[in-house]
Coordinates of N, CA and C in Angstrom, one line a residue:
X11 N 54.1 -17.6 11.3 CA 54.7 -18.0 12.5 C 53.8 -17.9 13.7
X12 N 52.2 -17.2 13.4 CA 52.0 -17.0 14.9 C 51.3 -18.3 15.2
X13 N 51.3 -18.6 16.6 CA 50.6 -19.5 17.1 C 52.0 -20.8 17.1
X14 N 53.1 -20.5 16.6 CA 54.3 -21.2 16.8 C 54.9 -21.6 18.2
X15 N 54.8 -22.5 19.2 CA 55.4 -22.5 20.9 C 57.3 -22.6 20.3
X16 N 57.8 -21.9 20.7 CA 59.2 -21.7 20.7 C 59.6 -21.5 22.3
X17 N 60.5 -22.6 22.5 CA 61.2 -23.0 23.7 C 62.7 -22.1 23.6
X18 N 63.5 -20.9 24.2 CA 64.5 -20.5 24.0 C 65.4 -20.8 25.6
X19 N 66.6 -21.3 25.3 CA 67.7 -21.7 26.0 C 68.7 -20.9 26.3
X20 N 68.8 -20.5 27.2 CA 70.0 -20.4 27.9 C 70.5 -20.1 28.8
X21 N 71.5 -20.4 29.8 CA 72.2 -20.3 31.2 C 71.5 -19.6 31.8
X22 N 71.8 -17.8 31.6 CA 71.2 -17.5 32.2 C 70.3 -16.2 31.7
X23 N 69.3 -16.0 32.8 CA 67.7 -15.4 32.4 C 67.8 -13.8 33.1
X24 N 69.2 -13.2 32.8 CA 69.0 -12.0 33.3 C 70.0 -10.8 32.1
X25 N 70.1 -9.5 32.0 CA 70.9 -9.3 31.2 C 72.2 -9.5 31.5
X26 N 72.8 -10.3 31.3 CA 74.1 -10.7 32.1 C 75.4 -9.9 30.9
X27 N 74.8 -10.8 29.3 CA 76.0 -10.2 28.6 C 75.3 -10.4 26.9
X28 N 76.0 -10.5 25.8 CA 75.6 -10.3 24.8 C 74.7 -11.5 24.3
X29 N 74.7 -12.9 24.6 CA 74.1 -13.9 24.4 C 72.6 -13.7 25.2
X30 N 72.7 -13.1 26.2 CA 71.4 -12.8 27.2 C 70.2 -11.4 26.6
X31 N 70.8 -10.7 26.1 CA 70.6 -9.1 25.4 C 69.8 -10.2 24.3
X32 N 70.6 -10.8 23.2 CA 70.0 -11.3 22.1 C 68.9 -12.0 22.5
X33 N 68.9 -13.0 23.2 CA 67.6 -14.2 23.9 C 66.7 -13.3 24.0
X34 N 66.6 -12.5 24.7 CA 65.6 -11.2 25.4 C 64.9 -10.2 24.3
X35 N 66.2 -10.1 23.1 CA 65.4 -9.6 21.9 C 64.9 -10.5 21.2
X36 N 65.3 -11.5 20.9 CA 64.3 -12.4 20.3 C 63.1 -12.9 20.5
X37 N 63.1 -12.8 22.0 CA 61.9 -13.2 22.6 C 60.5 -11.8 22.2
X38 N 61.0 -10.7 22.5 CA 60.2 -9.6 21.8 C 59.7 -9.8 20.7
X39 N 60.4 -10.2 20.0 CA 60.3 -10.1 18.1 C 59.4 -11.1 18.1
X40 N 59.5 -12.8 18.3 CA 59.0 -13.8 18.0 C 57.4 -13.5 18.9
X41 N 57.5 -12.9 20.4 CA 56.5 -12.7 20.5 C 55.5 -11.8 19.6
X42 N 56.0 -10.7 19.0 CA 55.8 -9.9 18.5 C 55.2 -10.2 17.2
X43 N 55.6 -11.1 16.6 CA 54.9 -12.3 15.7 C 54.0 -13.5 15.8
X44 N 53.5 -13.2 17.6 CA 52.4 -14.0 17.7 C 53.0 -15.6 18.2
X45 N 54.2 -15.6 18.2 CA 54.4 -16.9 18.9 C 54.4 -16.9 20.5
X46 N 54.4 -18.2 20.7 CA 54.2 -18.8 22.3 C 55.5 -18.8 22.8
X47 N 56.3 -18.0 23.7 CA 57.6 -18.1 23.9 C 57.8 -18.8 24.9
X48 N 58.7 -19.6 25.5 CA 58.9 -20.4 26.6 C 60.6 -20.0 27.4
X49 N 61.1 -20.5 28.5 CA 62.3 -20.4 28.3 C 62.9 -21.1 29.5
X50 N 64.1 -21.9 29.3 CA 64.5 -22.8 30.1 C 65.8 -21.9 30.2
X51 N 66.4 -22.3 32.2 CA 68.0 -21.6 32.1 C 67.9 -22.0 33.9
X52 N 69.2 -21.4 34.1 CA 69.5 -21.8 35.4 C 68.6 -21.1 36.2
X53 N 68.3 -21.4 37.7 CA 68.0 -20.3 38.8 C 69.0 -19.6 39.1
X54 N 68.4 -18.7 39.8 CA 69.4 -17.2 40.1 C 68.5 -16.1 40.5
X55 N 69.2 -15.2 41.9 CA 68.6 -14.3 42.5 C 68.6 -13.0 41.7
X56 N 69.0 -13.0 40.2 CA 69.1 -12.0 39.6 C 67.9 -12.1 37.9
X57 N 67.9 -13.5 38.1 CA 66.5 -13.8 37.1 C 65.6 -12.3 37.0
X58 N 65.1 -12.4 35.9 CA 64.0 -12.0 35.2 C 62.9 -12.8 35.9
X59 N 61.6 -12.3 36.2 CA 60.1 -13.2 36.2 C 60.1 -14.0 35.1
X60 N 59.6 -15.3 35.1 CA 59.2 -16.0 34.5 C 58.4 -17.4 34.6
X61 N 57.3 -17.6 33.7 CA 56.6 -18.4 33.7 C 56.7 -19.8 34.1
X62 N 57.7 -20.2 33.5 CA 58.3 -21.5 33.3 C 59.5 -21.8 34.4
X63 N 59.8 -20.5 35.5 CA 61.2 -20.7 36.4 C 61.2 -21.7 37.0
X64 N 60.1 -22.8 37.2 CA 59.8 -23.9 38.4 C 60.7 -25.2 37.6
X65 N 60.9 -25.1 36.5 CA 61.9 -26.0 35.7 C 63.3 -25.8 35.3
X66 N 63.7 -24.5 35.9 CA 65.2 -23.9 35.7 C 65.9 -24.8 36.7
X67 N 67.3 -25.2 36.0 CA 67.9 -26.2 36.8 C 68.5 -25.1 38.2
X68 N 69.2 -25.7 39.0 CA 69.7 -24.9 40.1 C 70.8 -24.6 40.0
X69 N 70.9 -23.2 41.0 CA 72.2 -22.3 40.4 C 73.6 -23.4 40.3
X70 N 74.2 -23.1 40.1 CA 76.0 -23.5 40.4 C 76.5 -22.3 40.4
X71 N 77.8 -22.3 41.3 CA 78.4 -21.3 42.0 C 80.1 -22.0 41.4
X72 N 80.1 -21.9 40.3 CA 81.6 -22.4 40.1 C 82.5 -21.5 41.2
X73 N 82.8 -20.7 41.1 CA 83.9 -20.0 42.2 C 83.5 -20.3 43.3
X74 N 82.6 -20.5 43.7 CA 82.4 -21.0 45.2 C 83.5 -22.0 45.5
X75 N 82.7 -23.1 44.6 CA 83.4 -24.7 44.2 C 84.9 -24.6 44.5
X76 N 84.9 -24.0 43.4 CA 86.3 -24.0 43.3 C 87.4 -23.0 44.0
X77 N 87.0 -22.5 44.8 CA 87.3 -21.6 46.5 C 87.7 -22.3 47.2
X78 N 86.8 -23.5 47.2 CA 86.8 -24.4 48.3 C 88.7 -25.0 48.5
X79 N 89.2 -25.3 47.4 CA 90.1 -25.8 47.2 C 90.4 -27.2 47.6
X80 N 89.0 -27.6 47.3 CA 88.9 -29.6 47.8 C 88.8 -30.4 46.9
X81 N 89.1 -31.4 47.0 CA 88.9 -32.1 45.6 C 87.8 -32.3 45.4
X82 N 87.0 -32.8 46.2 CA 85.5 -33.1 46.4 C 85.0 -32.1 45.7
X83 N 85.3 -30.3 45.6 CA 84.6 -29.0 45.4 C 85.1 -29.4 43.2
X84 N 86.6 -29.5 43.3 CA 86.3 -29.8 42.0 C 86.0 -30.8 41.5
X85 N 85.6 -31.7 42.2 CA 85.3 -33.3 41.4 C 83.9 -33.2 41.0
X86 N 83.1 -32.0 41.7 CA 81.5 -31.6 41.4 C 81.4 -30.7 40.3
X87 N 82.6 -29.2 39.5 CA 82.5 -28.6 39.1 C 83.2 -29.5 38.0
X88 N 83.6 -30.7 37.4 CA 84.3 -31.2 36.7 C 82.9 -31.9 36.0
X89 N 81.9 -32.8 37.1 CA 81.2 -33.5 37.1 C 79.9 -32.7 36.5
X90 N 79.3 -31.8 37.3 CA 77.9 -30.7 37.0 C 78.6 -30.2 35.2
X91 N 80.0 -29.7 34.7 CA 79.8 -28.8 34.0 C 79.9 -30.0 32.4
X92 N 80.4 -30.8 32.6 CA 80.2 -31.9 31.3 C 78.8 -32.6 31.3
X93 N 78.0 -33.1 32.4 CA 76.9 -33.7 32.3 C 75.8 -33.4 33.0
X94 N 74.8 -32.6 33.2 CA 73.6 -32.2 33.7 C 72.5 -32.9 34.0
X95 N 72.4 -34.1 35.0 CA 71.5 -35.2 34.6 C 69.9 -34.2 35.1
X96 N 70.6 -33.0 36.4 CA 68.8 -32.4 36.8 C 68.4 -31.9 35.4
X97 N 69.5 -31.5 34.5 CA 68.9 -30.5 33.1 C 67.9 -31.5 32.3
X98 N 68.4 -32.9 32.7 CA 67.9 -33.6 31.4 C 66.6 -33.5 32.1
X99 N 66.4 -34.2 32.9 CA 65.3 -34.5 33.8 C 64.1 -33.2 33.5
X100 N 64.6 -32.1 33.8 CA 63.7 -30.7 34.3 C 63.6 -30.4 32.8
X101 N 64.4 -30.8 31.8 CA 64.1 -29.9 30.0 C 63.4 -31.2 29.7
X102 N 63.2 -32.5 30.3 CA 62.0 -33.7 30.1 C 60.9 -33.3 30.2
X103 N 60.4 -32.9 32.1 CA 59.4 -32.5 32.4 C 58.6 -31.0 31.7
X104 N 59.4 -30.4 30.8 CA 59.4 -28.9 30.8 C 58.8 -29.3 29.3
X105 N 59.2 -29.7 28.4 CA 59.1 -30.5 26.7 C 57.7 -30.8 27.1
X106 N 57.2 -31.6 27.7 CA 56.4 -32.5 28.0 C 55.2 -31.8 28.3
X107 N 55.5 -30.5 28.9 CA 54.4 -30.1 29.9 C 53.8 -28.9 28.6
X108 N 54.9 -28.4 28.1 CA 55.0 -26.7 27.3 C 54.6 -27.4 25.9
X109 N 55.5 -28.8 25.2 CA 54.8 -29.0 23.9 C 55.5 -28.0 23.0
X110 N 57.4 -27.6 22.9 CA 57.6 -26.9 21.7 C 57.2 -27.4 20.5
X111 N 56.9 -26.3 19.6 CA 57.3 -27.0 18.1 C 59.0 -26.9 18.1
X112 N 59.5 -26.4 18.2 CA 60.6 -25.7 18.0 C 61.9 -25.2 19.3
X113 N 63.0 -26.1 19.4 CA 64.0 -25.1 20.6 C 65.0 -24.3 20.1
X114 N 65.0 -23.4 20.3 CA 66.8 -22.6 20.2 C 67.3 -22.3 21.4
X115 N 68.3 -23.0 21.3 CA 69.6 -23.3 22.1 C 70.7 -22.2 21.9
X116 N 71.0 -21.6 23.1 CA 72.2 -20.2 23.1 C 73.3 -20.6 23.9
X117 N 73.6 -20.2 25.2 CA 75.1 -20.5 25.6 C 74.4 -21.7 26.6
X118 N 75.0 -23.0 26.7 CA 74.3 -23.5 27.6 C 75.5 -24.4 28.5
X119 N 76.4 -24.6 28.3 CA 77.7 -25.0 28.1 C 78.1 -25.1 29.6
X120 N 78.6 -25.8 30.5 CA 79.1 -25.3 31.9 C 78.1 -25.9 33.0
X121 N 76.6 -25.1 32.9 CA 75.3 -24.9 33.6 C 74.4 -25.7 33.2
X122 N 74.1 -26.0 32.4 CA 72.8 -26.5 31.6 C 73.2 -28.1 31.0
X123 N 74.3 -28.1 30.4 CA 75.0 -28.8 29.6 C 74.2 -29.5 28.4
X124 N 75.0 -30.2 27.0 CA 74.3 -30.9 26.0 C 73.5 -32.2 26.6
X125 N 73.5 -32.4 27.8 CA 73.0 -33.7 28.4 C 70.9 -33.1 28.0
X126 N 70.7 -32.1 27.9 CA 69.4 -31.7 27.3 C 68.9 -31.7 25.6
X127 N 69.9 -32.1 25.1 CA 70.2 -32.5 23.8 C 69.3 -33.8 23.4
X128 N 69.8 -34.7 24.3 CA 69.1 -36.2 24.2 C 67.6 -36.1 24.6
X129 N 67.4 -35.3 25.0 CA 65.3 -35.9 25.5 C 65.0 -34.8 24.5
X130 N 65.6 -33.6 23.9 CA 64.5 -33.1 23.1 C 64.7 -33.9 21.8
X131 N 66.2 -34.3 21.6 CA 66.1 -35.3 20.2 C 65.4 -36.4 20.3
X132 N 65.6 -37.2 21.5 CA 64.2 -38.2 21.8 C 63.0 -38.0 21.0
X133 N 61.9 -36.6 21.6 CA 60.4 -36.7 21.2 C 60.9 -35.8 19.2
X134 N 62.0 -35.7 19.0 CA 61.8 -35.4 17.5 C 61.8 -34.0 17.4
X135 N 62.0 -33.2 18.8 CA 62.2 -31.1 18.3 C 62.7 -30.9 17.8
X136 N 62.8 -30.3 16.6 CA 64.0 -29.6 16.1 C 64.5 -28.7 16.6
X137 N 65.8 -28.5 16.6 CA 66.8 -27.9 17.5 C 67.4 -26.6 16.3
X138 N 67.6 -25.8 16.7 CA 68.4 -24.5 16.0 C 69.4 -23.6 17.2
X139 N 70.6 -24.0 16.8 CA 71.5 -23.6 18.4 C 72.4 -22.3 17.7
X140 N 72.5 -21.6 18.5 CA 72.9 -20.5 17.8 C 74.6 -20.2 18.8
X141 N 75.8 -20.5 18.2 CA 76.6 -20.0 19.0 C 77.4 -18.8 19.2
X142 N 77.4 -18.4 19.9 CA 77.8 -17.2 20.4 C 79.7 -17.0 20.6
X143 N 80.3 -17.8 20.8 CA 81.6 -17.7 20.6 C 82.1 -19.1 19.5
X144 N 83.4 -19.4 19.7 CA 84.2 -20.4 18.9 C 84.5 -21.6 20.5
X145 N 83.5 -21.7 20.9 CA 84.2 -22.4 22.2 C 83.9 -24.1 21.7
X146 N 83.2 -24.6 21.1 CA 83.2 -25.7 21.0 C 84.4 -26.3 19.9
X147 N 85.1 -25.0 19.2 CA 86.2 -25.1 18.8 C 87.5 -24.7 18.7
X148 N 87.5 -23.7 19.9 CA 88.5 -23.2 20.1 C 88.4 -23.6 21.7
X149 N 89.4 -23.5 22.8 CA 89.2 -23.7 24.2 C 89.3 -22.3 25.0
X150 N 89.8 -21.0 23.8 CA 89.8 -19.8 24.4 C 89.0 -19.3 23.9
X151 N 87.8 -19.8 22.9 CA 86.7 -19.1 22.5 C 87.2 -18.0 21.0
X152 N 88.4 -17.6 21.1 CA 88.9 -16.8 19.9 C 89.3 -17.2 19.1
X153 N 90.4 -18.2 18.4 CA 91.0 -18.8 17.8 C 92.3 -17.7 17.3
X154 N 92.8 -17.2 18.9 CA 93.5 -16.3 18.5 C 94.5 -16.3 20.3
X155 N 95.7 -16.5 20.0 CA 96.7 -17.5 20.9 C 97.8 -16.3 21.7
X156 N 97.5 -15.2 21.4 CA 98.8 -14.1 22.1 C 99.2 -13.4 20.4
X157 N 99.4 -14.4 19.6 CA 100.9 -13.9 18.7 C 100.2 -13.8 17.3
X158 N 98.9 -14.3 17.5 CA 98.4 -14.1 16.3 C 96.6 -15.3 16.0
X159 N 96.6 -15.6 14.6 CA 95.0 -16.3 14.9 C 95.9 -17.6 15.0
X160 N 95.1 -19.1 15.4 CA 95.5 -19.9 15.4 C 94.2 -21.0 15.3
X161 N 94.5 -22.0 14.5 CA 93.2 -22.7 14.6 C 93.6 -24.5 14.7
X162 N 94.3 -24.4 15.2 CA 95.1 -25.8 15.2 C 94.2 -26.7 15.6
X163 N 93.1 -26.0 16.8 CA 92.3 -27.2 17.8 C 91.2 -27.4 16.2
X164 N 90.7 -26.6 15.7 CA 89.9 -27.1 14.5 C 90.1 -27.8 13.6
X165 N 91.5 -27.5 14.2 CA 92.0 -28.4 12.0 C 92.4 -30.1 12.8
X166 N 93.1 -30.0 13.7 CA 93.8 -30.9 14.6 C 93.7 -31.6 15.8
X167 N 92.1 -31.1 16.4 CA 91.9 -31.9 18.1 C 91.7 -30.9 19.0
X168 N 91.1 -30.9 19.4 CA 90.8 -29.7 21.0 C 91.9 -29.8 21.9
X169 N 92.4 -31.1 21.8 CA 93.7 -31.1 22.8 C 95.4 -30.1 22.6
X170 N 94.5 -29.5 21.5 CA 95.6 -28.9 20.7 C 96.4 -27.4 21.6
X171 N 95.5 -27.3 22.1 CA 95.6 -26.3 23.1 C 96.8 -26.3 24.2
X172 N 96.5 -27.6 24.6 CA 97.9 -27.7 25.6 C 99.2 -27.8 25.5
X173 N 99.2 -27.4 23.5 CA 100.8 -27.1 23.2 C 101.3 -25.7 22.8
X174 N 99.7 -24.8 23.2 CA 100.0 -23.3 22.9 C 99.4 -22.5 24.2

């Protein structure tokens, strides 16, 4: 592995919670095996130093947004959290410049979004995404509803949620 450039992803670049703890050990380890570590994620006054921060997309403040109580405030938190056009742009310029062999992808969902999906599948990276909850198949992340487990949105539609 050494001499391997590995790009690691996610939101955010500080120890925030269990997805951030893991990124941070991994980064040890793979360094520790001599690879080239990289790392893309949002800005934030609570960041870690980092090499690469000039390509972190810019913070979002959902509760701000949505404080606001405007439409305008959620028509932007509706808009930023399904499609990321600065993410695609900045994980273009960032691919480009850093040269992974390799990305792993952690919580990027909200902030970052899959809109950075398409330019690394573009130049051909292979991708290894590691999920941290059930959220792309559950909408509460558990698959577990008050009364017991429930997996209806997996077996039957993500929309499934709005009859439990």
């Amino acid at each position: 592995m050494a001499g391997l450039k590995i790009l690691l992803i996610n939101t955010y670049h500080y120890l925030r919670g269990g997805d951030c703890r893991h990124v941070f050990c991994l980064e040890k380890l793979l360094k520790k095996s001599g690879c080239d570590v990289h790392h893309f994620a949002m800005k934030g006054g609570r960041n870690l130093p980092c090499a690469t921060e000039a390509y972190f997309v810019s913070e979002i403040d959902y509760a701000a947004l949505l404080g606001e109580r405007k439409l305008l405030g959620a028509l932007k938190v509706l808009g930023k959290s399904i499609y990321s056009f600065e993410a695609r742009a900045k994980i273009s310029r960032m691919v480009d410049k850093t040269r992974p062999d390799i990305v792993h992808i952690h919580s990027i969902r909200h902030h970052i979004t899959t809109s950075i999906i398409f330019e690394l599948a573009k130049r051909g990276i292979p991708i290894v995404w590691t999920l941290h909850d059930y959220k792309e198949l559950c909408p509460n992340t558990t698959f577990y509803n008050g009364a017991g487990i429930c997996e209806r949105c997996r077996e039957k539609g993500y929309f499934q949620v709005v009859f439990n």
